mmCIF file of C-alpha atoms in Angstrom:
data_model
loop_
_atom_site.group_PDB
_atom_site.id
_atom_site.type_symbol
_atom_site.label_atom_id
_atom_site.label_comp_id
_atom_site.label_asym_id
_atom_site.label_seq_id
_atom_site.Cartn_x
_atom_site.Cartn_y
_atom_site.Cartn_z
ATOM 1 C CA UNK Q 237 91.877 129.999 126.857
ATOM 2 C CA UNK Q 238 88.915 132.051 125.634
ATOM 3 C CA UNK Q 239 89.213 132.761 121.935
ATOM 4 C CA UNK Q 240 88.664 136.387 120.893
ATOM 5 C CA UNK Q 241 88.244 137.731 117.381
ATOM 6 C CA UNK Q 242 91.870 137.623 116.437
ATOM 7 C CA UNK Q 243 94.217 135.357 114.551
ATOM 8 C CA UNK Q 244 93.991 131.791 115.749
ATOM 9 C CA UNK Q 245 96.754 130.412 113.575
ATOM 10 C CA UNK Q 246 99.939 129.345 115.306
ATOM 11 C CA UNK Q 247 102.916 127.377 114.131
ATOM 12 C CA UNK Q 248 102.077 123.718 114.511
ATOM 13 C CA UNK Q 249 105.568 122.316 114.016
ATOM 14 C CA UNK Q 250 107.028 119.757 111.724
ATOM 15 C CA UNK Q 251 104.542 117.041 112.690
ATOM 16 C CA UNK Q 252 101.618 118.993 111.251
ATOM 17 C CA UNK Q 253 102.456 120.420 107.838
ATOM 18 C CA UNK Q 254 99.859 122.757 106.470
ATOM 19 C CA UNK Q 255 97.659 121.902 103.512
ATOM 20 C CA UNK Q 256 96.582 125.467 102.902
ATOM 21 C CA UNK Q 257 93.449 126.325 101.020
ATOM 22 C CA UNK Q 258 92.808 129.673 99.502
ATOM 23 C CA UNK Q 259 89.881 131.481 98.029
ATOM 24 C CA UNK Q 260 88.899 135.119 97.738
ATOM 25 C CA UNK Q 261 85.794 136.428 99.435
ATOM 26 C CA UNK Q 262 82.652 136.681 97.392
ATOM 27 C CA UNK Q 263 81.104 140.105 97.621
ATOM 28 C CA UNK Q 264 77.489 139.323 98.425
ATOM 29 C CA UNK Q 265 75.426 136.780 100.310
ATOM 30 C CA UNK Q 266 78.374 135.561 102.316
ATOM 31 C CA UNK Q 267 78.131 134.330 105.857
ATOM 32 C CA UNK Q 268 80.332 135.819 108.529
ATOM 33 C CA UNK Q 269 81.272 139.414 109.166
ATOM 34 C CA UNK Q 270 83.606 141.842 107.427
ATOM 35 C CA UNK Q 271 84.979 142.821 110.845
ATOM 36 C CA UNK Q 272 86.052 139.272 111.625
ATOM 37 C CA UNK Q 273 89.703 138.403 111.250
ATOM 38 C CA UNK Q 274 90.013 134.691 111.877
ATOM 39 C CA UNK Q 275 92.689 132.328 110.626
ATOM 40 C CA UNK Q 276 91.643 128.812 111.579
ATOM 41 C CA UNK Q 277 93.376 125.463 111.188
ATOM 42 C CA UNK Q 278 91.539 122.122 111.102
ATOM 43 C CA UNK Q 279 93.418 118.894 111.774
ATOM 44 C CA UNK Q 280 93.171 116.052 109.289
ATOM 45 C CA UNK Q 281 95.265 112.894 109.158
ATOM 46 C CA UNK Q 282 98.316 111.580 107.334
ATOM 47 C CA UNK Q 283 99.459 113.130 104.058
ATOM 48 C CA UNK Q 284 97.986 110.217 102.070
ATOM 49 C CA UNK Q 285 94.820 109.683 104.131
ATOM 50 C CA UNK Q 286 91.191 110.584 103.454
ATOM 51 C CA UNK Q 287 90.946 112.709 106.615
ATOM 52 C CA UNK Q 288 93.482 115.168 105.227
ATOM 53 C CA UNK Q 289 91.336 115.487 102.085
ATOM 54 C CA UNK Q 290 88.260 116.138 104.223
ATOM 55 C CA UNK Q 291 89.941 118.807 106.369
ATOM 56 C CA UNK Q 292 91.227 120.580 103.267
ATOM 57 C CA UNK Q 293 87.793 120.515 101.603
ATOM 58 C CA UNK Q 294 86.197 121.991 104.717
ATOM 59 C CA UNK Q 295 88.866 124.680 104.836
ATOM 60 C CA UNK Q 296 88.209 125.594 101.216
ATOM 61 C CA UNK Q 297 84.451 125.819 101.807
ATOM 62 C CA UNK Q 298 84.840 128.091 104.826
ATOM 63 C CA UNK Q 299 87.408 130.360 103.187
ATOM 64 C CA UNK Q 300 85.234 130.853 100.112
ATOM 65 C CA UNK Q 301 81.909 131.257 101.897
ATOM 66 C CA UNK Q 302 82.448 132.842 105.326
ATOM 67 C CA UNK Q 303 83.543 136.458 105.297
ATOM 68 C CA UNK Q 304 86.374 137.316 107.642
ATOM 69 C CA UNK Q 305 87.567 133.717 108.006
ATOM 70 C CA UNK Q 306 90.524 132.048 106.340
ATOM 71 C CA UNK Q 307 90.619 128.316 106.954
ATOM 72 C CA UNK Q 308 93.073 125.546 106.121
ATOM 73 C CA UNK Q 309 93.373 121.817 106.618
ATOM 74 C CA UNK Q 310 96.495 120.446 108.259
ATOM 75 C CA UNK Q 311 98.402 117.215 107.768
ATOM 76 C CA UNK Q 312 98.466 115.558 111.191
ATOM 77 C CA UNK Q 313 100.346 112.234 111.297
ATOM 78 C CA UNK Q 314 99.081 111.544 114.833
ATOM 79 C CA UNK Q 315 95.485 111.934 113.670
ATOM 80 C CA UNK Q 316 92.852 112.791 116.319
ATOM 81 C CA UNK Q 317 95.123 112.503 119.359
ATOM 82 C CA UNK Q 318 97.565 114.989 117.859
ATOM 83 C CA UNK Q 319 94.789 117.307 116.667
ATOM 84 C CA UNK Q 320 93.262 117.336 120.159
ATOM 85 C CA UNK Q 321 96.624 118.330 121.628
ATOM 86 C CA UNK Q 322 96.901 121.135 119.061
ATOM 87 C CA UNK Q 323 93.458 122.357 120.111
ATOM 88 C CA UNK Q 324 94.758 122.381 123.679
ATOM 89 C CA UNK Q 325 97.806 124.475 122.737
ATOM 90 C CA UNK Q 326 95.698 126.867 120.643
ATOM 91 C CA UNK Q 327 97.154 126.114 117.223
ATOM 92 C CA UNK Q 328 94.027 124.381 115.855
ATOM 93 C CA UNK Q 329 90.287 124.808 116.334
ATOM 94 C CA UNK Q 330 89.371 121.158 115.786
ATOM 95 C CA UNK Q 331 89.896 118.127 113.634
ATOM 96 C CA UNK Q 332 88.747 114.699 112.516
ATOM 97 C CA UNK Q 333 88.087 112.410 115.482
ATOM 98 C CA UNK Q 334 87.134 108.949 116.671
ATOM 99 C CA UNK Q 335 85.068 108.385 119.830
ATOM 100 C CA UNK Q 336 87.483 106.527 122.106
ATOM 101 C CA UNK Q 337 90.375 108.953 121.601
ATOM 102 C CA UNK Q 338 88.290 112.130 121.817
ATOM 103 C CA UNK Q 339 86.403 110.874 124.877
ATOM 104 C CA UNK Q 340 89.761 110.191 126.546
ATOM 105 C CA UNK Q 341 90.915 113.695 125.612
ATOM 106 C CA UNK Q 342 87.865 115.269 127.253
ATOM 107 C CA UNK Q 343 88.298 113.142 130.383
ATOM 108 C CA UNK Q 344 92.007 113.828 130.760
ATOM 109 C CA UNK Q 345 93.107 110.216 130.305
ATOM 110 C CA UNK Q 346 96.873 109.985 129.670
ATOM 111 C CA UNK Q 347 98.588 111.058 127.476
ATOM 112 C CA UNK Q 348 96.172 114.013 127.480
ATOM 113 C CA UNK Q 349 96.337 116.779 130.100
ATOM 114 C CA UNK Q 350 94.807 115.624 133.385
ATOM 115 C CA UNK Q 351 92.313 118.515 133.385
ATOM 116 C CA UNK Q 352 90.946 117.310 130.042
ATOM 117 C CA UNK Q 353 90.448 119.193 126.783
ATOM 118 C CA UNK Q 354 87.047 120.826 126.337
ATOM 119 C CA UNK Q 355 85.815 119.629 122.940
ATOM 120 C CA UNK Q 356 82.464 119.524 121.163
ATOM 121 C CA UNK Q 357 81.038 117.577 118.250
ATOM 122 C CA UNK Q 358 80.719 119.439 114.959
ATOM 123 C CA UNK Q 359 79.255 116.737 112.726
ATOM 124 C CA UNK Q 360 79.372 113.005 111.997
ATOM 125 C CA UNK Q 361 80.524 112.152 108.476
ATOM 126 C CA UNK Q 362 81.082 108.401 108.156
ATOM 127 C CA UNK Q 363 81.905 105.223 110.018
ATOM 128 C CA UNK Q 364 84.492 102.525 109.548
ATOM 129 C CA UNK Q 365 83.981 98.811 110.262
ATOM 130 C CA UNK Q 366 86.186 96.774 112.558
ATOM 131 C CA UNK Q 367 87.890 94.124 110.419
ATOM 132 C CA UNK Q 368 88.636 91.105 112.631
ATOM 133 C CA UNK Q 369 90.045 88.747 110.022
ATOM 134 C CA UNK Q 370 91.618 85.320 110.492
ATOM 135 C CA UNK Q 371 93.217 82.794 108.201
ATOM 136 C CA UNK Q 372 90.516 80.281 107.427
ATOM 137 C CA UNK Q 373 92.965 77.410 107.942
ATOM 138 C CA UNK Q 374 93.052 78.254 111.679
ATOM 139 C CA UNK Q 375 89.460 77.035 111.902
ATOM 140 C CA UNK Q 376 88.397 80.225 113.692
ATOM 141 C CA UNK Q 377 84.937 81.609 112.955
ATOM 142 C CA UNK Q 378 84.284 83.441 116.239
ATOM 143 C CA UNK Q 379 86.183 86.092 118.187
ATOM 144 C CA UNK Q 380 85.862 83.948 121.303
ATOM 145 C CA UNK Q 381 88.082 81.280 119.683
ATOM 146 C CA UNK Q 382 91.161 83.504 119.481
ATOM 147 C CA UNK Q 383 92.829 82.540 122.778
ATOM 148 C CA UNK Q 384 96.429 81.569 122.091
ATOM 149 C CA UNK Q 385 96.398 83.018 118.569
ATOM 150 C CA UNK Q 386 98.963 85.462 117.182
ATOM 151 C CA UNK Q 387 97.247 88.740 116.401
ATOM 152 C CA UNK Q 388 98.337 91.810 114.418
ATOM 153 C CA UNK Q 389 97.215 94.936 116.278
ATOM 154 C CA UNK Q 390 97.853 98.674 116.296
ATOM 155 C CA UNK Q 391 100.000 100.121 119.124
ATOM 156 C CA UNK Q 392 98.670 100.609 122.642
ATOM 157 C CA UNK Q 393 96.622 103.744 123.198
ATOM 158 C CA UNK Q 394 95.405 104.017 119.594
ATOM 159 C CA UNK Q 395 91.715 103.930 118.731
ATOM 160 C CA UNK Q 396 92.244 100.574 116.981
ATOM 161 C CA UNK Q 397 93.830 99.094 120.105
ATOM 162 C CA UNK Q 398 91.169 100.385 122.514
ATOM 163 C CA UNK Q 399 88.281 99.336 120.263
ATOM 164 C CA UNK Q 400 89.709 95.845 119.782
ATOM 165 C CA UNK Q 401 90.319 95.475 123.509
ATOM 166 C CA UNK Q 402 86.654 96.226 124.315
ATOM 167 C CA UNK Q 403 85.295 93.873 121.634
ATOM 168 C CA UNK Q 404 87.677 91.031 122.546
ATOM 169 C CA UNK Q 405 86.961 91.305 126.288
ATOM 170 C CA UNK Q 406 83.204 91.213 125.678
ATOM 171 C CA UNK Q 407 83.808 87.944 123.820
ATOM 172 C CA UNK Q 408 85.816 86.467 126.693
ATOM 173 C CA UNK Q 409 89.278 87.109 125.224
ATOM 174 C CA UNK Q 410 91.750 89.312 127.096
ATOM 175 C CA UNK Q 411 94.662 90.710 125.115
ATOM 176 C CA UNK Q 412 96.780 88.791 127.629
ATOM 177 C CA UNK Q 413 95.229 85.616 126.169
ATOM 178 C CA UNK Q 414 96.694 86.248 122.719
ATOM 179 C CA UNK Q 415 100.154 86.856 121.293
ATOM 180 C CA UNK Q 416 100.026 90.465 120.135
ATOM 181 C CA UNK Q 417 102.354 91.780 117.463
ATOM 182 C CA UNK Q 418 102.107 95.538 117.155
ATOM 183 C CA UNK Q 419 102.221 96.882 113.609
ATOM 184 C CA UNK Q 420 100.398 99.176 111.217
ATOM 185 C CA UNK Q 421 97.490 97.935 109.138
ATOM 186 C CA UNK Q 422 99.394 97.503 105.894
ATOM 187 C CA UNK Q 423 102.049 95.351 107.530
ATOM 188 C CA UNK Q 424 99.412 93.257 109.308
ATOM 189 C CA UNK Q 425 97.675 92.526 106.010
ATOM 190 C CA UNK Q 426 101.004 91.382 104.534
ATOM 191 C CA UNK Q 427 101.751 89.250 107.598
ATOM 192 C CA UNK Q 428 98.340 87.559 107.433
ATOM 193 C CA UNK Q 429 98.749 86.935 103.727
ATOM 194 C CA UNK Q 430 102.171 85.328 104.352
ATOM 195 C CA UNK Q 431 100.834 83.188 107.199
ATOM 196 C CA UNK Q 432 103.021 84.838 109.861
ATOM 197 C CA UNK Q 433 100.056 85.797 112.037
ATOM 198 C CA UNK Q 434 96.739 84.059 112.646
ATOM 199 C CA UNK Q 435 94.468 87.097 112.657
ATOM 200 C CA UNK Q 436 94.325 90.886 112.649
ATOM 201 C CA UNK Q 437 91.962 93.489 114.080
ATOM 202 C CA UNK Q 438 91.822 96.983 112.591
ATOM 203 C CA UNK Q 439 89.242 99.631 111.788
ATOM 204 C CA UNK Q 440 89.427 100.016 108.027
ATOM 205 C CA UNK Q 441 87.283 101.165 105.135
ATOM 206 C CA UNK Q 442 87.129 99.191 101.896
ATOM 207 C CA UNK Q 443 90.712 98.500 100.896
ATOM 208 C CA UNK Q 444 92.393 97.221 97.778
ATOM 209 C CA UNK Q 445 94.963 95.565 100.023
ATOM 210 C CA UNK Q 446 92.260 93.567 101.822
ATOM 211 C CA UNK Q 447 90.651 92.699 98.491
ATOM 212 C CA UNK Q 448 93.995 91.341 97.299
ATOM 213 C CA UNK Q 449 94.447 89.464 100.576
ATOM 214 C CA UNK Q 450 91.055 87.747 100.360
ATOM 215 C CA UNK Q 451 91.676 86.857 96.728
ATOM 216 C CA UNK Q 452 95.039 85.240 97.401
ATOM 217 C CA UNK Q 453 94.227 83.119 100.470
ATOM 218 C CA UNK Q 454 91.167 82.001 102.412
ATOM 219 C CA UNK Q 455 90.257 84.547 105.086
ATOM 220 C CA UNK Q 456 87.294 84.624 107.491
ATOM 221 C CA UNK Q 457 85.551 87.553 109.171
ATOM 222 C CA UNK Q 458 85.246 86.511 112.816
ATOM 223 C CA UNK Q 459 81.868 86.876 114.473
ATOM 224 C CA UNK Q 460 80.871 88.144 117.937
ATOM 225 C CA UNK Q 461 78.857 85.997 120.305
ATOM 226 C CA UNK Q 462 75.251 87.004 120.894
ATOM 227 C CA UNK Q 463 76.039 87.528 124.578
ATOM 228 C CA UNK Q 464 78.814 89.992 123.770
ATOM 229 C CA UNK Q 465 76.609 92.507 121.980
ATOM 230 C CA UNK Q 466 74.893 94.062 125.046
ATOM 231 C CA UNK Q 467 78.245 94.166 126.849
ATOM 232 C CA UNK Q 468 79.773 96.149 124.004
ATOM 233 C CA UNK Q 469 76.729 98.443 123.786
ATOM 234 C CA UNK Q 470 77.039 99.182 127.495
ATOM 235 C CA UNK Q 471 80.616 100.393 127.067
ATOM 236 C CA UNK Q 472 80.416 101.999 123.610
ATOM 237 C CA UNK Q 473 76.805 102.525 122.593
ATOM 238 C CA UNK Q 474 77.780 104.068 119.261
ATOM 239 C CA UNK Q 475 79.500 100.900 117.973
ATOM 240 C CA UNK Q 476 76.558 98.970 116.574
ATOM 241 C CA UNK Q 477 76.639 96.118 115.627
ATOM 242 C CA UNK Q 478 75.895 96.535 111.930
ATOM 243 C CA UNK Q 479 75.661 94.142 109.020
ATOM 244 C CA UNK Q 480 79.051 93.573 107.395
ATOM 245 C CA UNK Q 481 79.040 96.239 104.632
ATOM 246 C CA UNK Q 482 81.517 94.724 102.165
ATOM 247 C CA UNK Q 483 79.975 91.371 101.186
ATOM 248 C CA UNK Q 484 79.877 92.308 97.525
ATOM 249 C CA UNK Q 485 83.172 94.194 97.519
ATOM 250 C CA UNK Q 486 85.083 91.264 99.061
ATOM 251 C CA UNK Q 487 83.402 88.357 97.250
ATOM 252 C CA UNK Q 488 86.013 85.801 98.370
ATOM 253 C CA UNK Q 489 85.931 86.696 102.073
ATOM 254 C CA UNK Q 490 84.184 84.058 104.157
ATOM 255 C CA UNK Q 491 81.536 85.745 106.312
ATOM 256 C CA UNK Q 492 79.744 83.361 108.698
ATOM 257 C CA UNK Q 493 76.282 84.130 110.044
ATOM 258 C CA UNK Q 494 75.092 86.433 111.512
ATOM 259 C CA UNK Q 495 77.529 88.473 109.354
ATOM 260 C CA UNK Q 496 77.979 91.306 111.853
ATOM 261 C CA UNK Q 497 80.719 93.719 112.758
ATOM 262 C CA UNK Q 498 81.139 96.847 114.864
ATOM 263 C CA UNK Q 499 81.859 100.367 113.659
ATOM 264 C CA UNK Q 500 83.887 103.347 114.753
ATOM 265 C CA UNK Q 501 82.295 106.648 113.727
ATOM 266 C CA UNK Q 502 84.444 109.420 112.347
ATOM 267 C CA UNK Q 503 83.354 112.955 113.093
ATOM 268 C CA UNK Q 504 84.562 116.531 113.173
ATOM 269 C CA UNK Q 505 85.208 118.033 116.604
ATOM 270 C CA UNK Q 506 85.771 121.636 117.678
ATOM 271 C CA UNK Q 507 87.199 123.601 120.574
ATOM 272 C CA UNK Q 508 84.298 124.130 122.970
ATOM 273 C CA UNK Q 509 84.745 127.872 123.529
ATOM 274 C CA UNK Q 510 84.743 128.900 119.879
ATOM 275 C CA UNK Q 511 82.173 131.711 119.483
ATOM 276 C CA UNK Q 512 78.722 130.405 118.625
ATOM 277 C CA UNK Q 513 78.283 132.827 115.716
ATOM 278 C CA UNK Q 514 81.556 131.681 114.141
ATOM 279 C CA UNK Q 515 80.625 128.007 114.468
ATOM 280 C CA UNK Q 516 77.125 128.661 113.139
ATOM 281 C CA UNK Q 517 78.553 130.385 110.065
ATOM 282 C CA UNK Q 518 81.088 127.588 109.441
ATOM 283 C CA UNK Q 519 78.425 124.912 109.922
ATOM 284 C CA UNK Q 520 75.963 126.527 107.564
ATOM 285 C CA UNK Q 521 78.694 127.067 104.967
ATOM 286 C CA UNK Q 522 79.763 123.421 105.123
ATOM 287 C CA UNK Q 523 76.274 122.013 104.682
ATOM 288 C CA UNK Q 524 75.222 124.502 101.997
ATOM 289 C CA UNK Q 525 78.310 123.464 100.046
ATOM 290 C CA UNK Q 526 78.552 119.820 101.063
ATOM 291 C CA UNK Q 527 78.902 118.741 97.421
ATOM 292 C CA UNK Q 528 82.513 119.966 97.681
ATOM 293 C CA UNK Q 529 83.110 117.286 100.325
ATOM 294 C CA UNK Q 530 81.118 114.649 98.459
ATOM 295 C CA UNK Q 531 83.245 115.156 95.349
ATOM 296 C CA UNK Q 532 86.554 115.094 97.208
ATOM 297 C CA UNK Q 533 86.726 111.282 97.446
ATOM 298 C CA UNK Q 534 84.323 108.338 97.204
ATOM 299 C CA UNK Q 535 84.666 107.811 100.963
ATOM 300 C CA UNK Q 536 82.633 110.969 101.580
ATOM 301 C CA UNK Q 537 80.178 110.638 98.691
ATOM 302 C CA UNK Q 538 77.269 109.977 101.075
ATOM 303 C CA UNK Q 539 77.983 112.635 103.703
ATOM 304 C CA UNK Q 540 74.674 114.363 104.367
ATOM 305 C CA UNK Q 541 73.072 116.808 106.791
ATOM 306 C CA UNK Q 542 70.401 114.416 108.021
ATOM 307 C CA UNK Q 543 73.126 112.243 109.576
ATOM 308 C CA UNK Q 544 75.109 115.078 111.181
ATOM 309 C CA UNK Q 545 74.043 113.837 114.643
ATOM 310 C CA UNK Q 546 73.866 110.139 113.744
ATOM 311 C CA UNK Q 547 76.379 108.971 116.364
ATOM 312 C CA UNK Q 548 77.249 111.515 119.049
ATOM 313 C CA UNK Q 549 80.058 110.549 121.470
ATOM 314 C CA UNK Q 550 80.412 114.085 122.909
ATOM 315 C CA UNK Q 551 77.868 116.956 123.092
ATOM 316 C CA UNK Q 552 77.548 119.118 119.975
ATOM 317 C CA UNK Q 553 78.742 122.715 119.847
ATOM 318 C CA UNK Q 554 75.867 125.139 120.481
ATOM 319 C CA UNK Q 555 76.691 127.124 117.339
ATOM 320 C CA UNK Q 556 76.351 123.998 115.201
ATOM 321 C CA UNK Q 557 73.259 122.877 117.107
ATOM 322 C CA UNK Q 558 71.522 126.160 116.296
ATOM 323 C CA UNK Q 559 71.818 125.313 112.597
ATOM 324 C CA UNK Q 560 70.723 121.711 113.158
ATOM 325 C CA UNK Q 561 67.620 122.986 114.969
ATOM 326 C CA UNK Q 562 66.788 125.298 112.047
ATOM 327 C CA UNK Q 563 67.135 122.360 109.647
ATOM 328 C CA UNK Q 564 65.357 119.914 111.981
ATOM 329 C CA UNK Q 565 68.251 117.463 111.826
ATOM 330 C CA UNK Q 566 67.263 114.199 113.558
ATOM 331 C CA UNK Q 567 68.464 114.115 117.164
ATOM 332 C CA UNK Q 568 68.882 117.846 117.802
ATOM 333 C CA UNK Q 569 66.124 117.859 120.444
ATOM 334 C CA UNK Q 570 68.205 115.703 122.762
ATOM 335 C CA UNK Q 571 70.640 118.602 123.157
ATOM 336 C CA UNK Q 572 68.249 121.573 123.078
ATOM 337 C CA UNK Q 573 69.263 122.585 126.620
ATOM 338 C CA UNK Q 574 72.632 123.618 125.140
ATOM 339 C CA UNK Q 575 70.900 126.423 123.235
ATOM 340 C CA UNK Q 576 70.464 129.766 124.983
ATOM 341 C CA UNK Q 577 66.833 129.913 123.795
ATOM 342 C CA UNK Q 578 66.230 126.271 124.741
#
């Protein structure tokens, strides 16, 4: 559905409570247009998650700095999959995403509509490492050794599940080769600590729960085989590998050489047919006021414009790309054909 200059806000239902942000228009030097009359909703994550904080901060920035636009962040328990569906039904303009889920949404992979949802990248903001952790007393040091093990894993169809499946298969381990117990991350950490599972595999930022786990029992970060790395790159080129980032933060975690892991980028995505001038104004407002995001939580302290196109799983929105061209953000040239002026 083509979006006109009218109210975009719709009721999103009980699963997506609104975290409204206000702010009165400043009289001068504002972006936007006095004739605009947009109400926009941006999907975040759970009520206690960092993504909800990010979406709310972005909403506040836009409301206070783009004339004619009122923006809010929404609590979205189903995270990027739910936000993508709300973009499809017209009740949101975008949200926080991860590559595997958003790529599936654009391709129409179930449970998304078969025709796909037309989405575009807004900006990259951070990346989370894949924590494949095993009890050290199992003797495991490599992912390839997990056959027959009992593994804590997120439910089928989630980004965690799909990411783990790709990494395991590249290391010669099918999920049929292990005993999977589906559970959320917090429960899996408890189960590993109590010795009820052998290993877990979840995308997770630095966590006090993992710090406590590694301080209370011996835990090892499992390593990929050298042969698996090009296989993973072929399927998900954005995943790295990268050096394990938490060596100092988890001093008791055993990290064998080569001390690598893979990462899942987190990024903002938008409905593809949002007007370019609206997206340009929102993009410029966000980056000219990025300190608001950086102060919102330590997770986003290093968000910066130069990395806006760091890992791009879907093409960027032309309105955002116009701003990235003006600011000479690394990587914009790859997508210059999306701009009307080339």
